[in-house]
Tab-separated table of C-alpha atoms and ligand atoms in Angstrom:
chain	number	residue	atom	x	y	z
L	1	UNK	CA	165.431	85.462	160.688
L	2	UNK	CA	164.098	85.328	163.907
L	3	UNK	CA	166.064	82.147	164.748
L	4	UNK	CA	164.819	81.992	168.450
L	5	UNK	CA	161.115	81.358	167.662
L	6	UNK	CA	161.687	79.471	164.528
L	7	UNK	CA	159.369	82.227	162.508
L	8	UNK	CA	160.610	83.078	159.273
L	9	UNK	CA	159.651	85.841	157.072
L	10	UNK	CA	158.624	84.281	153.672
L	11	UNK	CA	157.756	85.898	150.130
L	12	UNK	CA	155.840	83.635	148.048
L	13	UNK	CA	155.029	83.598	144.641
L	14	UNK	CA	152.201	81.204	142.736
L	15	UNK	CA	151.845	81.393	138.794
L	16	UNK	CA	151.010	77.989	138.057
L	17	UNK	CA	147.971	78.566	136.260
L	18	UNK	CA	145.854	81.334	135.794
L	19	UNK	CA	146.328	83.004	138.925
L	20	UNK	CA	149.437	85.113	139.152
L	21	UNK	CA	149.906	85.718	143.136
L	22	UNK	CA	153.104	86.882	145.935
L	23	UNK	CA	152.352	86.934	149.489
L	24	UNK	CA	154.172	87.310	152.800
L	25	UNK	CA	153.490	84.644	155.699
L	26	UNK	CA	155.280	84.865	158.956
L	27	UNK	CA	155.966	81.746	160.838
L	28	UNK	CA	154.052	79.704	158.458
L	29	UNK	CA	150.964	80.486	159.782
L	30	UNK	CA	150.079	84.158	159.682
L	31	UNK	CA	149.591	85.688	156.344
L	32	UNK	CA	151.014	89.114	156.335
L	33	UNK	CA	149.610	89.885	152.862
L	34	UNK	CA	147.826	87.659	149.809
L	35	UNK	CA	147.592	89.533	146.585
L	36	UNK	CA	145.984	87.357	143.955
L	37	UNK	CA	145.222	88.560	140.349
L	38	UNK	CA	142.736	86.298	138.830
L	39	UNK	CA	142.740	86.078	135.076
L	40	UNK	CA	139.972	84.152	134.850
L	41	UNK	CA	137.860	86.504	132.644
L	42	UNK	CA	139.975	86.620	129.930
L	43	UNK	CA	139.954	82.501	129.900
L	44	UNK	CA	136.453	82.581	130.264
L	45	UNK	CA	135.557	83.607	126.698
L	46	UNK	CA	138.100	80.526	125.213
L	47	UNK	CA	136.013	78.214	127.751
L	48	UNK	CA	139.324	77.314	129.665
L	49	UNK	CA	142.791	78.516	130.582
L	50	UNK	CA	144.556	79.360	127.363
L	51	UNK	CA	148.281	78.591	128.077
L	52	UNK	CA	149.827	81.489	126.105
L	53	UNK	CA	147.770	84.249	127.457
L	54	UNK	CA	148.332	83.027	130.438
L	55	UNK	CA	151.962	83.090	130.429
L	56	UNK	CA	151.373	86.728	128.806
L	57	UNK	CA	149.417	87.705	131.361
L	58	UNK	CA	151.817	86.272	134.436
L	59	UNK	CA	154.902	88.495	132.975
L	60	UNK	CA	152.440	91.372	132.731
L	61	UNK	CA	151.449	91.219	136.514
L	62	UNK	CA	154.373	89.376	138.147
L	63	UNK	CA	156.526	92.397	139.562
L	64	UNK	CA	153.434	94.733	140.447
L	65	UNK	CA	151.674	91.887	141.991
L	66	UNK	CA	155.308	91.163	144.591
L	67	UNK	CA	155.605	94.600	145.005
L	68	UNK	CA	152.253	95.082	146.540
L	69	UNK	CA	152.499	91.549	148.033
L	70	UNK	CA	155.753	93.386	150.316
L	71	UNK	CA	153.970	96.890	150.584
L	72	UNK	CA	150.664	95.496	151.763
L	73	UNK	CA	152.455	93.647	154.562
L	74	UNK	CA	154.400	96.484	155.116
L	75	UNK	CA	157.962	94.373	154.839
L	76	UNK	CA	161.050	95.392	153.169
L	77	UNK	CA	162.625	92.906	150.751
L	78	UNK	CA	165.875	93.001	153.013
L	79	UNK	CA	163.108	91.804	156.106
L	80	UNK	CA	162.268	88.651	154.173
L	81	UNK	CA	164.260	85.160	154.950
L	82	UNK	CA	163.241	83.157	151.310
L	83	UNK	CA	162.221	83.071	148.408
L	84	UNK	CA	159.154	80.503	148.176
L	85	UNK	CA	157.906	79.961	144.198
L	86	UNK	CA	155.818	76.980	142.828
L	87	UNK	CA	157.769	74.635	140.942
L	88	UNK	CA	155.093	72.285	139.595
L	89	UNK	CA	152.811	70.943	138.475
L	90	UNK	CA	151.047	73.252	136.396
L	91	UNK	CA	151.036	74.979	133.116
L	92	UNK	CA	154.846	74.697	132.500
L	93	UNK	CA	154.652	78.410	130.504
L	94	UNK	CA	152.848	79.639	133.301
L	95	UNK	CA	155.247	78.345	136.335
L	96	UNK	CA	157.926	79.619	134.653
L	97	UNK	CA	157.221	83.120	134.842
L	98	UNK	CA	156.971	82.411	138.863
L	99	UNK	CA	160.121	80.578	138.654
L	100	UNK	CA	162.199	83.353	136.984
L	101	UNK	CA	160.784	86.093	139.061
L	102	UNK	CA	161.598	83.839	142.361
L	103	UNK	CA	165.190	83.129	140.584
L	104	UNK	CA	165.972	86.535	139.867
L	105	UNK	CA	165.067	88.203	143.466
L	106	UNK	CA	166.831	85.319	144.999
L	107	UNK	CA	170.290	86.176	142.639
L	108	UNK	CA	169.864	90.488	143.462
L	109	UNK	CA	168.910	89.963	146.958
L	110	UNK	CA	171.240	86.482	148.020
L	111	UNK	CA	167.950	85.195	149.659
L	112	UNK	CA	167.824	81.263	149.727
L	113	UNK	CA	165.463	80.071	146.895
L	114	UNK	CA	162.423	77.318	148.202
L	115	UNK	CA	160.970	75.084	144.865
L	116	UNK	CA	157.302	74.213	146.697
L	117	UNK	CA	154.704	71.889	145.288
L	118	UNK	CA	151.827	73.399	144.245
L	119	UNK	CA	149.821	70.627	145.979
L	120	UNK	CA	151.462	71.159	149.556
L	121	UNK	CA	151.036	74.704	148.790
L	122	UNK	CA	146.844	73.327	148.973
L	123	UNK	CA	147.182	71.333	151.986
L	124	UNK	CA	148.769	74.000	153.732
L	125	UNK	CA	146.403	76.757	153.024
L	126	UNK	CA	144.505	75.201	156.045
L	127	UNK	CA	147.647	76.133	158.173
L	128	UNK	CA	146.724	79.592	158.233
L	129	UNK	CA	143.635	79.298	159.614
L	130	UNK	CA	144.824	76.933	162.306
L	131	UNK	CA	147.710	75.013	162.514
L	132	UNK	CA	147.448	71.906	161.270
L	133	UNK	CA	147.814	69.039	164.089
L	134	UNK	CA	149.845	65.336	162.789
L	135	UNK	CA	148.972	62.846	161.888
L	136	UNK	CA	146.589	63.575	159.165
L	137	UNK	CA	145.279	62.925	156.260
L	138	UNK	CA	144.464	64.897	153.560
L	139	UNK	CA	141.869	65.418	150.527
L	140	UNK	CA	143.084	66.780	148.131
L	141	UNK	CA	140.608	67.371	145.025
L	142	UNK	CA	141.662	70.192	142.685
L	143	UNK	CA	141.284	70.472	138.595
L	144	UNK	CA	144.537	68.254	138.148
L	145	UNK	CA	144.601	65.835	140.985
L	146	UNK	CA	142.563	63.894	143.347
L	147	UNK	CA	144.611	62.484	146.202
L	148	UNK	CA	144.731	60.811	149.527
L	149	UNK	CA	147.704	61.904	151.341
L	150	UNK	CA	148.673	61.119	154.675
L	151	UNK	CA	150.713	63.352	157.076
L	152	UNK	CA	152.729	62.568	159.843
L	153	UNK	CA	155.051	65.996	160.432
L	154	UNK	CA	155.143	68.870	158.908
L	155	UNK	CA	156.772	68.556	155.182
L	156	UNK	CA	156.657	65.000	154.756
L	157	UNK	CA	153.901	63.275	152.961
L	158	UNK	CA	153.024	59.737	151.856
L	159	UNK	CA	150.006	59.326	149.056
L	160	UNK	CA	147.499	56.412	150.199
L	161	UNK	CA	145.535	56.719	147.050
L	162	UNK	CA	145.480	58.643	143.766
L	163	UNK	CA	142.825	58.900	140.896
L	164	UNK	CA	143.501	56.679	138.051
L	165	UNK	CA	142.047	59.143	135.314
L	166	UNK	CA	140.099	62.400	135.593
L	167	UNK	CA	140.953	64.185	138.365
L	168	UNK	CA	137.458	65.313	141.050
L	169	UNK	CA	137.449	69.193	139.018
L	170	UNK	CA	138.193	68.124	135.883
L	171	UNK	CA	135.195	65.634	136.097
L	172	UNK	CA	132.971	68.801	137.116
L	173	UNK	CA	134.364	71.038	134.728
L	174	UNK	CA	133.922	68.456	131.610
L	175	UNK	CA	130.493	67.492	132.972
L	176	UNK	CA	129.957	71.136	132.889
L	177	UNK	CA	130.737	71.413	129.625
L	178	UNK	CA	128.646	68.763	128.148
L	179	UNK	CA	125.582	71.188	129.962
L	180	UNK	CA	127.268	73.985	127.762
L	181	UNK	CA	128.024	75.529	131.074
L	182	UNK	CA	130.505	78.717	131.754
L	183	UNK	CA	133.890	78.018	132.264
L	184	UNK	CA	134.845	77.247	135.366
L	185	UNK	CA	132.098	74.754	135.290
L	186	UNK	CA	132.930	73.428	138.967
L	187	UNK	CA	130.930	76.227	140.783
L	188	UNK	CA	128.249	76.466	138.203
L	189	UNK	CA	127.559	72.505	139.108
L	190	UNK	CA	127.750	73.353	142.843
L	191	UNK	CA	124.818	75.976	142.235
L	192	UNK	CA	122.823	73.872	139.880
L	193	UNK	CA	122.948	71.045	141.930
L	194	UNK	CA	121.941	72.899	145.186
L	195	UNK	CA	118.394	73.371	143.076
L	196	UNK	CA	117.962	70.031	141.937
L	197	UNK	CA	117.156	66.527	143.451
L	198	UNK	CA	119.450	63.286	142.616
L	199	UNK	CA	117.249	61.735	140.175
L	200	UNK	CA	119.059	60.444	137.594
L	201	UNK	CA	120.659	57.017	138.390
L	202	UNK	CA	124.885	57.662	138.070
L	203	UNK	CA	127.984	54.959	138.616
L	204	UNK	CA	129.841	55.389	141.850
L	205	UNK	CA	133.453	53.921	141.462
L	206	UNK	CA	134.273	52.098	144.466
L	207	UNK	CA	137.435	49.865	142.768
L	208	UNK	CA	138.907	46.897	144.127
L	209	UNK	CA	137.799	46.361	148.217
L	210	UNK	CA	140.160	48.367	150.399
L	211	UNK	CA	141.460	50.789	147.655
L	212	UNK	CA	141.859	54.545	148.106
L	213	UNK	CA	142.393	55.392	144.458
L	214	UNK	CA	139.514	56.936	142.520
L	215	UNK	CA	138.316	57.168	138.650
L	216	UNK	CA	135.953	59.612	137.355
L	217	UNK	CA	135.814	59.072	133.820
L	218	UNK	CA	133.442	56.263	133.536
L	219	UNK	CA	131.121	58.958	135.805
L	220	UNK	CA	131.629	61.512	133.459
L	221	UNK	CA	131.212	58.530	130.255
L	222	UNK	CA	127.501	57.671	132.223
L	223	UNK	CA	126.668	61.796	132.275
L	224	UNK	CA	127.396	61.808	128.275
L	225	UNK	CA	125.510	58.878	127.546
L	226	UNK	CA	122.499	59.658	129.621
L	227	UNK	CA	122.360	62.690	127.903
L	228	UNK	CA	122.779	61.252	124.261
L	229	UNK	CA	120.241	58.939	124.500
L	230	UNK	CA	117.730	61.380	126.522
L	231	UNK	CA	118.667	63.525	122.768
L	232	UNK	CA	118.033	60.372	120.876
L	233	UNK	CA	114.568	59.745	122.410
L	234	UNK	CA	113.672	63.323	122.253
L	235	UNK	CA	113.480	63.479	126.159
L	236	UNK	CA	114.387	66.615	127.920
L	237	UNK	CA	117.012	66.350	130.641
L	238	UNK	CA	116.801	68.157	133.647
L	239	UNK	CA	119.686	69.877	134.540
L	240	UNK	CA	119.463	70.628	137.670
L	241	UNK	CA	118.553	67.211	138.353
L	242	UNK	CA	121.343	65.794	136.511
L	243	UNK	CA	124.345	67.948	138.525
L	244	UNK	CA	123.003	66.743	141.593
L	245	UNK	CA	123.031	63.447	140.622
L	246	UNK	CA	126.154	63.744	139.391
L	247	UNK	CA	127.958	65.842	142.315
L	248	UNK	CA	126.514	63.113	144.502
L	249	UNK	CA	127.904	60.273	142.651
L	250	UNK	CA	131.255	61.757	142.913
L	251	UNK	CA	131.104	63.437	146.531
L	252	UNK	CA	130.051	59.996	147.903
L	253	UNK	CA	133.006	58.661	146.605
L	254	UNK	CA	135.245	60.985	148.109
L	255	UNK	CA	134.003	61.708	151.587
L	256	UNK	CA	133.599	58.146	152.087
L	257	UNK	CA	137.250	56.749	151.245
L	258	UNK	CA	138.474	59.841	153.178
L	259	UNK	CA	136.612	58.866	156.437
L	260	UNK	CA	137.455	55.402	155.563
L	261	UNK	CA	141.230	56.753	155.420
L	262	UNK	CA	141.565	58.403	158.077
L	263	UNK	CA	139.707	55.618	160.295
L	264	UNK	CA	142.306	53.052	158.647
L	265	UNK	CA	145.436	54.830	159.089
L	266	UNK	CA	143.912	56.182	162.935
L	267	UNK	CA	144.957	59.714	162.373
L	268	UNK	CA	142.972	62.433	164.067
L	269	UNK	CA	142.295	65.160	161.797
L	270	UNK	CA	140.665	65.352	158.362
L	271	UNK	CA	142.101	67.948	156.022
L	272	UNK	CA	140.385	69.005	152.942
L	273	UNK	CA	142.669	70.957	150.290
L	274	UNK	CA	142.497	72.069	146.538
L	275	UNK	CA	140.144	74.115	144.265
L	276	UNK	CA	136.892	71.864	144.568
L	277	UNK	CA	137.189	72.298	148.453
L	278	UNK	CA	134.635	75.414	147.605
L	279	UNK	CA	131.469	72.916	146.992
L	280	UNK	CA	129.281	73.325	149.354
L	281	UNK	CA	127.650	70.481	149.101
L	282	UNK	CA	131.129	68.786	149.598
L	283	UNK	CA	131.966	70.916	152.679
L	284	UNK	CA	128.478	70.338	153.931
L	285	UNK	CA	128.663	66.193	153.862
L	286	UNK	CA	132.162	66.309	155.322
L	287	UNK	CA	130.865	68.203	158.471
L	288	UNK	CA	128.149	66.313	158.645
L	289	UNK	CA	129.957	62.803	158.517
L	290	UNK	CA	132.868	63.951	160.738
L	291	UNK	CA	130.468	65.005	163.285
L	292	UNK	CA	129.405	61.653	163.311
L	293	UNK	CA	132.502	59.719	163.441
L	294	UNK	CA	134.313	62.269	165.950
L	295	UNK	CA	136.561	63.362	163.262
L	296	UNK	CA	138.477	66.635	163.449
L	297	UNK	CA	137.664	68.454	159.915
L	298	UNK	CA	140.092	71.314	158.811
L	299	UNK	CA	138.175	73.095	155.744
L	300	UNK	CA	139.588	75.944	153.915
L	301	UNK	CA	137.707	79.579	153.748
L	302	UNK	CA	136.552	80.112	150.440
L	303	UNK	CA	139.505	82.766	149.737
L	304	UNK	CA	141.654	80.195	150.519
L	305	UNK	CA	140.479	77.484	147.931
L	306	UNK	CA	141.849	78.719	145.071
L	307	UNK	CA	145.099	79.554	143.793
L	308	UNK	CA	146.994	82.077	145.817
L	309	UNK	CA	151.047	82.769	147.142
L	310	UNK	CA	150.187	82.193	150.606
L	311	UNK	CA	149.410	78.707	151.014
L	312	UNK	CA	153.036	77.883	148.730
L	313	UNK	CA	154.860	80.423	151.475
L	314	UNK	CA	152.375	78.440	154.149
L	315	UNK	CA	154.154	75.187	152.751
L	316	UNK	CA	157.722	76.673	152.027
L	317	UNK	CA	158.378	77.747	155.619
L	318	UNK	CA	158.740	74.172	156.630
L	319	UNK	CA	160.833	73.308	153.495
L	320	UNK	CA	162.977	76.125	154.708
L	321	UNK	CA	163.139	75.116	157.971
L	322	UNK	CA	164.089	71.517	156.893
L	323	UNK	CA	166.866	73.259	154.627
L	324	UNK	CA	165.432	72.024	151.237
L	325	UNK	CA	166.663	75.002	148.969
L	326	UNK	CA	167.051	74.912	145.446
L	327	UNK	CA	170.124	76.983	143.691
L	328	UNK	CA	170.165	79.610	140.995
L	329	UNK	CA	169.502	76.018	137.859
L	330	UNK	CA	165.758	75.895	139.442
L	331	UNK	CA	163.676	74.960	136.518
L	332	UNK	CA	159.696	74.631	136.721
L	333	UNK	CA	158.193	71.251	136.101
L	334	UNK	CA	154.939	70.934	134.551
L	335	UNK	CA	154.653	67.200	135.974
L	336	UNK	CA	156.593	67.552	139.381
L	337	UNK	CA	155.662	64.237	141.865
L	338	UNK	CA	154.672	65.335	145.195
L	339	UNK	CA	156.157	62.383	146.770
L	340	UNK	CA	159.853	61.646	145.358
P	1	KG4	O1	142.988	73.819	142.905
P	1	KG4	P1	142.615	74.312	141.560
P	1	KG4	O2	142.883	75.736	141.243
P	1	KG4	O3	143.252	73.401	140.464
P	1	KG4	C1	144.553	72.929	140.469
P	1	KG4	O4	145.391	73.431	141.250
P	1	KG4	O5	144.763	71.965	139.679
P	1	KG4	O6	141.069	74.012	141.389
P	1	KG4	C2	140.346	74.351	140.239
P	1	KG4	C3	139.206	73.371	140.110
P	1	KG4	C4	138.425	73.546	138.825
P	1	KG4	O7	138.272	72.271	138.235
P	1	KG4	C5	137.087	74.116	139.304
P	1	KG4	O8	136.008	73.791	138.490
P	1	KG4	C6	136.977	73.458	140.661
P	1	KG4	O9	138.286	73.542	141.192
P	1	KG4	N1	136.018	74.156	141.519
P	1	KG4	C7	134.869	73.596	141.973
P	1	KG4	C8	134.199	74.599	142.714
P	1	KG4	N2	134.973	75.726	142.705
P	1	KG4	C9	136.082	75.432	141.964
P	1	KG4	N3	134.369	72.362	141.810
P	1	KG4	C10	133.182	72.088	142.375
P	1	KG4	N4	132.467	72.991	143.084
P	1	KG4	C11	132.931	74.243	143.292
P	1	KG4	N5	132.232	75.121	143.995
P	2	ZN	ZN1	145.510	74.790	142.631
């Protein structure tokens, strides 16, 4: 490593769903190479990731997918300082082909070995863009969690406020669902919605005064039952009515208890992280409402939303740097806590 500028070379590897990825980041911040193979087509026809095939699927692609990672940012394995792999959460099947892959190059090559959370891996995919300034807190709203998490150096993160049920993409991709939408139902909302007008009268949960968690399930109970008894009555439902009433109800939710975060804990940048990051009607209110309250707004580029290697090397630099390694007994962990 290049120990006098602190810029290490790292290899990381993502395969906690159904997105089997290695990249190369220098320095934690620029992103030599970010090969992603999506397998989302073959999920598509089950109507959701299928945990076996994509497990199948991972082992398939895994060593192709690192190779090219390392060609494309023209880097030798012997050039690279660590091993960065998601360790959780996820689909355990599914992190564990990234976790034996990471294992085994880091027992042939003697590399150090860095377990990363999959959600730091989100927060730091802004990182690569531009580096991200502390204190801050972060949104975090992906298809397993919906989280408040506040900053204040690199690596080290404290939650302010969690979601007590569904998390913000599962709540779009079962609301989705009940429309007998595509799989991922997220971005088919997102486009509905941006042709429709918030009609349709929909629960915001605010929760006890002062409160940073969220719930989305009695949202996604009101969709159901407005749309059963619209079917009772013999009433036609307009749909793209009812996902903008519905992305509303939820976005209001979470850019307001972010703003309200991040004006409560007196932080100076806004970070927004995770999978549902790629609404545009979410990335269009934040602007808008940290414009107005002189809040500094890091937003991921679409790329960057989902699942890829980059943002977990992004995130494992600093674990490296802070000497968190893991040995050769790594084991992936479908329910891994961000915050020990
Ligand atoms: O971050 P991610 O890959 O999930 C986890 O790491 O858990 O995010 C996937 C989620 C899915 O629920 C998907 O529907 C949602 O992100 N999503 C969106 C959009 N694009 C993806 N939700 C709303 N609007 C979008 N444009
Ligand atoms: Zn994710």
């Amino acid at each position: 490593m290049n120990k006098m500028n602190n810029q290490p070379l790292i290899l990381g590897i993502e395969t906690s769903c159904d997105e089997t990825s290695a990249a190369v980041v220098r320095g934690g911040t620029e992103c030599l190479s970010n090969v992603i193979s999506s397998q989302m087509d073959v999920h598509k026809k089950f109507g959701g990731v299928v945990p076996e095939v994509a497990s199948r699927r991972h082992v398939e692609r895994i060593t192709l997918i690192i190779q090219k990672s390392l060609e494309e940012a023209k880097v030798k394995m012997e050039e690279i300082d660590a091993i960065a792999v998601t360790q959780g959460p996820g689909l355990v099947g599914a992190l564990l082909i990234g976790v034996t892959a990471a294992k085994a190059l880091a027992y042939a090559t003697g590399k150090p070995l860095v377990p990363v959370h999959h959600i730091a891996g989100h927060i730091y995919a802004n990182h690569l863009v531009e580096p991200l300034t502390f204190p801050l807190v972060a949104l975090v709203v992906s298809g397993g969690h919906t989280e408040l998490i506040h900053m204040d150096r690199h690596n080290h993160f404290r939650r302010l406020g969690k979601t007590r049920d569904d998390a913000a993409g599962e709540a779009f991709d079962k609301v989705a669902r009940l429309m007998k939408l595509p799989y991922p139902g997220g971005p088919q909302i997102d486009r509905l919605a941006a042709q429709g007008e918030p009609t349709y009268d929909l629960p915001r949960a605010w929760l006890e005064p002062g409160s940073f968690d969220f719930s989305f399930s009695g949202l996604k109970s009101a969709v159901m039952n407005l749309m059963h008894n619209a079917s009772q009555r013999g009433e036609e439902i307009r749909y793209v009515d009812l996902a903008a009433s519905f992305q509303e109800a939820a976005l209001d939710v979470l850019v307001e208890k972010s703003i309200r975060a991040v004006k409560e804990t007196g932080v100076d940048q806004l970070v927004l992280a995770g999978g549902v990051s790629a609404n545009s009607a979410l990335r269009i209110r934040l602007l808008e409402r940290c414009k107005e309250e002189g809040i500094r707004l890091a937003i991921p580029p679409l790329e960057l939303c989902t699942d890829n290697a980059a943002m977990i090397a992004a995130a494992g630099t600093y674990q490296f740097l802070d000497g968190e390694l893991a040995d050769l007994e790594l084991n992936a962990d479908a329910n891994l806590p961000l915050i020990k």
